[in-house]
Amino acid sequence: MRLKLLSPGEMNDSQRQIYDESIAGKRGKPPAPMMAWLSSPEMARHATRLGEVLRFDTIFPAKLSEIAILVTARHWTAHYEWYAHKRLALAGGMDPDIINAIRDRRTPEFDDPKGKMIYDVAKSLHEGHGIEKGLYDEAVKVLSERGVVEVIGLCGYYTLVSMTLNTFEFGLPGGEVSELS
């Protein structure tokens, strides 16, 4: 870990307010990258709020939104992010074969056209730096405009998360070993 994470007692008033707000939110605890973002309190406040919206208030259930998050974690080889969101994906009902395919950089097989579309859009965003017209048109049909915006938000936010976790070398909890190479 490249950064000393502050305990609540070491935080200034602004940092402590953001920390307390995160505990009172839907997560019930501060997200790991927020602890690094506290070096920039206003960034931490806004990023944490955006993360809460993207985790809990999109039009997608967890088993679908976690596709975009896992594609992002895999793209960035974000070990901590993969560890955390693989568990959330499984708890949300995602097929383990889909998770394993993403981990192994293979295209998963989807029964749900929305799941496939989220995967295709996320891959296109990360690998192609955008979405070509045909995929965009199909994505709007399958996911809606709001859905496309929210997939972009998920990929963008979890890119920020992945960069933060990778840069500050957040370790996995209690002897866990990364599945990513």
Coordinates of N, CA, C and O in Angstrom, one line a residue, residues 19 32 79 86 92 96 105 128 152-153 176:
Y19 N -16.6 10.7 5.3 CA -16.5 9.4 5.8 C -17.9 9.0 6.5 O -18.4 7.9 6.2
A32 N -13.6 1.3 -0.5 CA -12.1 1.3 -0.4 C -11.5 2.5 -1.1 O -10.6 3.2 -0.5
H79 N -7.0 -6.0 -9.2 CA -7.1 -7.1 -8.4 C -8.2 -6.9 -7.3 O -9.0 -7.8 -7.0
K86 N -16.6 -9.6 -7.9 CA -16.9 -11.0 -8.2 C -17.9 -11.5 -7.2 O -18.9 -12.1 -7.5
G92 N -25.5 -11.4 -6.6 CA -26.6 -10.8 -7.4 C -27.2 -11.8 -8.4 O -28.1 -11.5 -9.2
P96 N -21.6 -18.1 -12.8 CA -20.2 -18.2 -12.6 C -19.4 -18.4 -13.9 O -18.3 -17.9 -14.0
R105 N -10.7 -13.5 -20.2 CA -10.7 -12.7 -21.4 C -11.3 -13.4 -22.6 O -10.9 -13.3 -23.8
G128 N -12.3 -0.1 -27.8 CA -12.4 0.7 -29.0 C -12.6 2.2 -28.7 O -12.7 3.0 -29.6
I152 N -22.1 3.5 -19.7 CA -21.0 4.4 -19.8 C -20.5 4.9 -18.4 O -19.3 4.9 -18.1
G153 N -21.5 5.3 -17.6 CA -21.2 5.7 -16.2 C -20.5 4.6 -15.4 O -19.5 4.9 -14.7
E176 N -6.2 -13.3 0.9 CA -6.8 -13.7 -0.4 C -5.7 -13.5 -1.5 O -4.9 -12.7 -1.5

